[in-house]
PDB file of C-alpha atoms in Angstrom:
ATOM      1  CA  UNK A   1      36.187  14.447 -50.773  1.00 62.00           C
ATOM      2  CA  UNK A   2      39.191  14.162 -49.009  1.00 70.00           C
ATOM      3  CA  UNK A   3      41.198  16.664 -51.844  1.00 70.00           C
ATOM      4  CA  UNK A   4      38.188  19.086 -51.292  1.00 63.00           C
ATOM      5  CA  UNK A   5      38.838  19.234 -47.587  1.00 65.00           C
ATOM      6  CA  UNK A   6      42.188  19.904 -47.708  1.00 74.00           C
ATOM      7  CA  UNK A   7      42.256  22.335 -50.377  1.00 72.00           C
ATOM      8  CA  UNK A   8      39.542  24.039 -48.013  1.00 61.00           C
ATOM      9  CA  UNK A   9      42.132  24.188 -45.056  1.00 61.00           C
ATOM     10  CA  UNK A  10      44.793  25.538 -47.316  1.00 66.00           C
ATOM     11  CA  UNK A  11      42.642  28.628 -48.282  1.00 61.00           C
ATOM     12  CA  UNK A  12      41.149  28.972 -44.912  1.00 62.00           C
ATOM     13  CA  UNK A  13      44.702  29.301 -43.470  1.00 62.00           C
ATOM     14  CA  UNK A  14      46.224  31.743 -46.002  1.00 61.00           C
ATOM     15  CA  UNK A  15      43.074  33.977 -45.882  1.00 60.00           C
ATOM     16  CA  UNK A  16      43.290  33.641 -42.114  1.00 59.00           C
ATOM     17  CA  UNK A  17      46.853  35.028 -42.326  1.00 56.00           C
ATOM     18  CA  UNK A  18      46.330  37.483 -44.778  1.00 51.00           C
ATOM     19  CA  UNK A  19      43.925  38.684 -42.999  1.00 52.00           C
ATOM     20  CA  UNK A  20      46.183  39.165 -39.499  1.00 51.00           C
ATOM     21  CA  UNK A  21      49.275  40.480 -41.323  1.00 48.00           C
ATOM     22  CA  UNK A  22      47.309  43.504 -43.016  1.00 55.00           C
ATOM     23  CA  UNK A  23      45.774  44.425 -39.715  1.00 63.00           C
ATOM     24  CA  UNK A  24      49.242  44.627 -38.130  1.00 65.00           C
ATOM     25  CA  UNK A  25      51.021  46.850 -40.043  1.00 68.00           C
ATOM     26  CA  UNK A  26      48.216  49.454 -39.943  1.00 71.00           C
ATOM     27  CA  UNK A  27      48.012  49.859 -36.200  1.00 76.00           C
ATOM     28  CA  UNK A  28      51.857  49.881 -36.207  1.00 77.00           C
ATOM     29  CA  UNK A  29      51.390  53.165 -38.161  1.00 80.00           C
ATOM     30  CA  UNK A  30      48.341  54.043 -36.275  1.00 83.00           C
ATOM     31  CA  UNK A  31      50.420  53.197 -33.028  1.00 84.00           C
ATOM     32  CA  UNK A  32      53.151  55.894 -34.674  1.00 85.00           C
ATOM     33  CA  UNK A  33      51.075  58.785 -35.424  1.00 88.00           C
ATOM     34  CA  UNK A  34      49.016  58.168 -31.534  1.00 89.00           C
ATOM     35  CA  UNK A  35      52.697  59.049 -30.643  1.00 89.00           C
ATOM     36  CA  UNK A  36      52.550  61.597 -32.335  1.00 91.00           C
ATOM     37  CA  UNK A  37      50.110  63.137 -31.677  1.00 90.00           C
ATOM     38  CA  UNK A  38      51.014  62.981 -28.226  1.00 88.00           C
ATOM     39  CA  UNK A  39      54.191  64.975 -28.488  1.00 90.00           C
ATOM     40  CA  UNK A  40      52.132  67.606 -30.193  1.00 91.00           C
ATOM     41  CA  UNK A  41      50.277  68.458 -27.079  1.00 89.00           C
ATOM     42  CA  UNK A  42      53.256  67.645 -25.057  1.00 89.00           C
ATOM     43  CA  UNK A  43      56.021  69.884 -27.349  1.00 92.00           C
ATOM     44  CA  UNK A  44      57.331  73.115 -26.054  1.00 92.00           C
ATOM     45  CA  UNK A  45      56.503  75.478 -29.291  1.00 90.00           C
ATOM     46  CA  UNK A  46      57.575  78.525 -27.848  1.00 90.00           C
ATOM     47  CA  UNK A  47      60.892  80.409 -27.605  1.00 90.00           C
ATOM     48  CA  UNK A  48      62.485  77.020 -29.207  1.00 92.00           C
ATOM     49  CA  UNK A  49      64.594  76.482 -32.755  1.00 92.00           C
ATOM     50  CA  UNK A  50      62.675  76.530 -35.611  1.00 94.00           C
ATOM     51  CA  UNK A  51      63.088  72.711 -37.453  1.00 94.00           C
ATOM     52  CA  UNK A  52      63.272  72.080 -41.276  1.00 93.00           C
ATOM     53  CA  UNK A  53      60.542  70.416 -42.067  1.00 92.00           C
ATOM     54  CA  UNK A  54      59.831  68.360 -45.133  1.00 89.00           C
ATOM     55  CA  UNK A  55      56.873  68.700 -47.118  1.00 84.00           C
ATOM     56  CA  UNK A  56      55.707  66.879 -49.857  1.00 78.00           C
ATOM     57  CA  UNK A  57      58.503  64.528 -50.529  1.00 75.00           C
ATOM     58  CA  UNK A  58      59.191  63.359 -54.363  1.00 72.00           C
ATOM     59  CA  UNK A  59      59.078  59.888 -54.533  1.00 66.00           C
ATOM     60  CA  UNK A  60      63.148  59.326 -54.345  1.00 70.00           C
ATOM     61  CA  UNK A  61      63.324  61.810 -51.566  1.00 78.00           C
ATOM     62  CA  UNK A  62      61.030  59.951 -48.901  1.00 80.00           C
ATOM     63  CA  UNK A  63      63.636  58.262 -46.761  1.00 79.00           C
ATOM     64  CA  UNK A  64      65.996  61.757 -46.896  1.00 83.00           C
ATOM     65  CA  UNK A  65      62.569  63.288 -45.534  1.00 86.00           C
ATOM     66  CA  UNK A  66      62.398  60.808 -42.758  1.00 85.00           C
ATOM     67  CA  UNK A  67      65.882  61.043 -41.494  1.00 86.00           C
ATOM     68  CA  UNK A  68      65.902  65.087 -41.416  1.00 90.00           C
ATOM     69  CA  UNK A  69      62.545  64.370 -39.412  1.00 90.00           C
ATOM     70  CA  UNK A  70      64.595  61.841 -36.926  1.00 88.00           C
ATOM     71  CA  UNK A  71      67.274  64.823 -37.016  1.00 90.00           C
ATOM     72  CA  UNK A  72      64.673  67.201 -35.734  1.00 92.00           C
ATOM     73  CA  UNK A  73      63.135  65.320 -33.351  1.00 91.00           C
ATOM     74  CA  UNK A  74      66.252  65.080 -31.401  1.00 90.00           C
ATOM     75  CA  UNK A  75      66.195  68.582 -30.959  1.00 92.00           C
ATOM     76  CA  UNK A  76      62.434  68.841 -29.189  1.00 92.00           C
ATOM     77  CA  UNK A  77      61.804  69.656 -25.783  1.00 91.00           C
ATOM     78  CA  UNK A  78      58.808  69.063 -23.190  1.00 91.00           C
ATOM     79  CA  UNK A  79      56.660  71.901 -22.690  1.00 88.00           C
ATOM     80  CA  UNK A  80      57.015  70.721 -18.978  1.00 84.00           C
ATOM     81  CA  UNK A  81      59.125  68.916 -16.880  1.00 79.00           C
ATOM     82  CA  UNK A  82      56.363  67.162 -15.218  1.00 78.00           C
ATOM     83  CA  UNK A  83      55.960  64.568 -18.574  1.00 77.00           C
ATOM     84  CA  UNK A  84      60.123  64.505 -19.221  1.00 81.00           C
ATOM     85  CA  UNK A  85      60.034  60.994 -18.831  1.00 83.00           C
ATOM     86  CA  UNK A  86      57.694  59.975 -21.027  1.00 84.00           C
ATOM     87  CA  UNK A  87      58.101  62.804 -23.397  1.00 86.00           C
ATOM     88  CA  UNK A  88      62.074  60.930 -23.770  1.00 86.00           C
ATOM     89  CA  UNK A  89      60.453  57.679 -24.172  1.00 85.00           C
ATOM     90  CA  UNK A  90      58.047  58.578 -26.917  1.00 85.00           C
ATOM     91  CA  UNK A  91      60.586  60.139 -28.692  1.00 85.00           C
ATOM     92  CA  UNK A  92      62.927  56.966 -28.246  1.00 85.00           C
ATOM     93  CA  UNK A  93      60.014  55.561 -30.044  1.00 82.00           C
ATOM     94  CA  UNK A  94      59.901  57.849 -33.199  1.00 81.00           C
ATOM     95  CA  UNK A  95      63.918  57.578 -33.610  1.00 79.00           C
ATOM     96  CA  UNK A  96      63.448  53.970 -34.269  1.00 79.00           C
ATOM     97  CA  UNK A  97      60.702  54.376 -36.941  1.00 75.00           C
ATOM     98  CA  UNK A  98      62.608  53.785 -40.000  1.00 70.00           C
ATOM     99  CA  UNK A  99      61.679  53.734 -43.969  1.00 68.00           C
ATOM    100  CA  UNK A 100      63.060  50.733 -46.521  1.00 63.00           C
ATOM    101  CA  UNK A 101      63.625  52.838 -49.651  1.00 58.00           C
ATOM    102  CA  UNK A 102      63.742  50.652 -53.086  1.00 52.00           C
ATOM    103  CA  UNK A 103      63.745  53.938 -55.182  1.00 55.00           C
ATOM    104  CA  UNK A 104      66.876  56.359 -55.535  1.00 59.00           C
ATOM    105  CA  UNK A 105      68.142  58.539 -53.421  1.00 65.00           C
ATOM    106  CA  UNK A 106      67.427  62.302 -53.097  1.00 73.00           C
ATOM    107  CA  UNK A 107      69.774  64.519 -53.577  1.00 75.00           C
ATOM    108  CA  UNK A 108      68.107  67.672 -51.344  1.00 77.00           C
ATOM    109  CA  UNK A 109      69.374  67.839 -47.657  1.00 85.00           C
ATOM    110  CA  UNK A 110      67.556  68.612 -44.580  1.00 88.00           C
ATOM    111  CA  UNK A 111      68.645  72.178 -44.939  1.00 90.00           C
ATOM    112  CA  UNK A 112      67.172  72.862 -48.147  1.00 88.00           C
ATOM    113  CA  UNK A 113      63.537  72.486 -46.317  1.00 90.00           C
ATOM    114  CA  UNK A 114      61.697  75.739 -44.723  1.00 93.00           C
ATOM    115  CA  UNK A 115      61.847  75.849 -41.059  1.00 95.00           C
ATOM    116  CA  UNK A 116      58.901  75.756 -38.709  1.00 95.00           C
ATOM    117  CA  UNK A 117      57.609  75.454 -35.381  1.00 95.00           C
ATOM    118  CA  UNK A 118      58.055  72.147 -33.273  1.00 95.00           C
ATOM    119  CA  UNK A 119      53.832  71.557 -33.397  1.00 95.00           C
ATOM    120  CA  UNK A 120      54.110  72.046 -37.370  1.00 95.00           C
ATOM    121  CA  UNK A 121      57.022  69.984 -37.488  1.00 94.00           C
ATOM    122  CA  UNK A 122      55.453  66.803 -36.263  1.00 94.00           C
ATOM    123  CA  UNK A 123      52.389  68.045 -37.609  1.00 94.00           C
ATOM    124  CA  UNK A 124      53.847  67.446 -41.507  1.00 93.00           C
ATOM    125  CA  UNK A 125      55.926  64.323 -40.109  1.00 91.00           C
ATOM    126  CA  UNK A 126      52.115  63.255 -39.393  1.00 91.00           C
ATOM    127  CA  UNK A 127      51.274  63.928 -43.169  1.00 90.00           C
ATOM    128  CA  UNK A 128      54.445  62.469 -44.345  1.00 87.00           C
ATOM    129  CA  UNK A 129      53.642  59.163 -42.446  1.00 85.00           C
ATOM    130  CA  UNK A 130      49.860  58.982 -43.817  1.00 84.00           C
ATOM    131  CA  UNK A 131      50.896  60.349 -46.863  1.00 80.00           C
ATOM    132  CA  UNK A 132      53.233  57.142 -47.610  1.00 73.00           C
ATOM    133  CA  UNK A 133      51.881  54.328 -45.336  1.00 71.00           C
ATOM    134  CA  UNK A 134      50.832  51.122 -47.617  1.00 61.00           C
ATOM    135  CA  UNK A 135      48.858  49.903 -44.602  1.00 53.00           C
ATOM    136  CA  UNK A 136      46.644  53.254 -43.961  1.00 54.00           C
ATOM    137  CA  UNK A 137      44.342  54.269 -46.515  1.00 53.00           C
ATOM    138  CA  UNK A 138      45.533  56.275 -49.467  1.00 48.00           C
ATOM    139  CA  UNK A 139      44.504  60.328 -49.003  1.00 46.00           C
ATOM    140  CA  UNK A 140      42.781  61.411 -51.971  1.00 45.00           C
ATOM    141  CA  UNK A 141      45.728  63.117 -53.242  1.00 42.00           C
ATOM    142  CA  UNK A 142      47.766  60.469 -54.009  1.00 41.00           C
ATOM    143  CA  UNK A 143      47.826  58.777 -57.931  1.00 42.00           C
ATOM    144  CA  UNK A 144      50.194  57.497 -60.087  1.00 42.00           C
ATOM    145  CA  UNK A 145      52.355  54.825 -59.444  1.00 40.00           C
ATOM    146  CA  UNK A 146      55.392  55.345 -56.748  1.00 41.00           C
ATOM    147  CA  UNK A 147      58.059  53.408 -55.566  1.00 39.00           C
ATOM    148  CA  UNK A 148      57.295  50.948 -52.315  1.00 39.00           C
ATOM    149  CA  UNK A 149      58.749  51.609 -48.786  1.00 39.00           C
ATOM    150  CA  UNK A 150      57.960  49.697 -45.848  1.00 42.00           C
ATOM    151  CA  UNK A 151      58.392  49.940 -42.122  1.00 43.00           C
ATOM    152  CA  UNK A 152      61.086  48.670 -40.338  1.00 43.00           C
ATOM    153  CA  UNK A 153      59.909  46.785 -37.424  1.00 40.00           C
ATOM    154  CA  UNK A 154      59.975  48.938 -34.467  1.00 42.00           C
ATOM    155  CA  UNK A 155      58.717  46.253 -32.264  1.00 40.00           C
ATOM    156  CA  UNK A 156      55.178  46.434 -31.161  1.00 38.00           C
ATOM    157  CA  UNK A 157      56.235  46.106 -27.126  1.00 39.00           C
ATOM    158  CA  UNK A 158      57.960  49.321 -27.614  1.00 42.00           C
ATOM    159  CA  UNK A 159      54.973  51.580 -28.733  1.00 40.00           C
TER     160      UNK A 159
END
């Protein structure tokens, strides 16, 4: 009896952990594209420099993608300067999102994508991040096997 019981702890603590970890990761990513989403209605789109934007990564190319995205976020500006402060502080917040790539490296450079509008920009950054997220659920799209990234931890205080 005693053997039962214990072996009944041990799964009710790993499935109670399993449980908590999964949940975590996903509103990290949901906690990202909130931010998002945010600087979309807060981004000055008009008279401003056009940004490459990736679309549809390959598989190897997914971390190149994500650093010409960090590029062009630098370069984004507040529609007003009423929300400067938190318009710098959200994007403080996207610089540190960060991709662990275990597949090879591309061999495109940011220049190579199109150029768009700042709204379009984070729009496909958006895409790119639900696209690829192992904690969000797969769009229909996606098949076929693909090489694993994961988030670097941005720290959930700071989001």
């Amino acid at each position: 009896m005693e053997r039962k019981m214990i072996i009944f702890c041990m799964l009710f603590f790993y499935f109670s952990v399993a449980q908590t970890t999964a949940p975590h990761k996903r509103t990290k990513y949901q906690q990202l594209l909130k931010t998002i989403k945010y600087l979309q209605t807060t981004v000055k789109d008009k008279d401003v420099e056009l940004l490459h934007t990736p679309e549809n990564p390959v598989d190897g190319c997914l971390s190149t993608s994500v650093t010409c995205f960090q590029q062009g976020i630098l370069k984004l500006q507040p529609e007003s300067s009423q929300v400067n402060f938190t318009f710098i502080q959200t994007v403080k917040v996207l610089q540190r999102f960060t991709i662990s790539n275990s597949g090879k490296q591309c061999d495109s450079s940011c220049e190579s994508y199109g150029k768009k509008t700042p709204r379009e920009f984070l729009k496909s950054f958006a895409k790119l991040i639900q696209k690829w997220s192992p904690a969000l659920p797969p769009p229909a799209s996606r098949s076929g096997a693909r090489t694993t990234y994961t988030i670097e931890d941005v720290g959930a205080s700071q989001m």
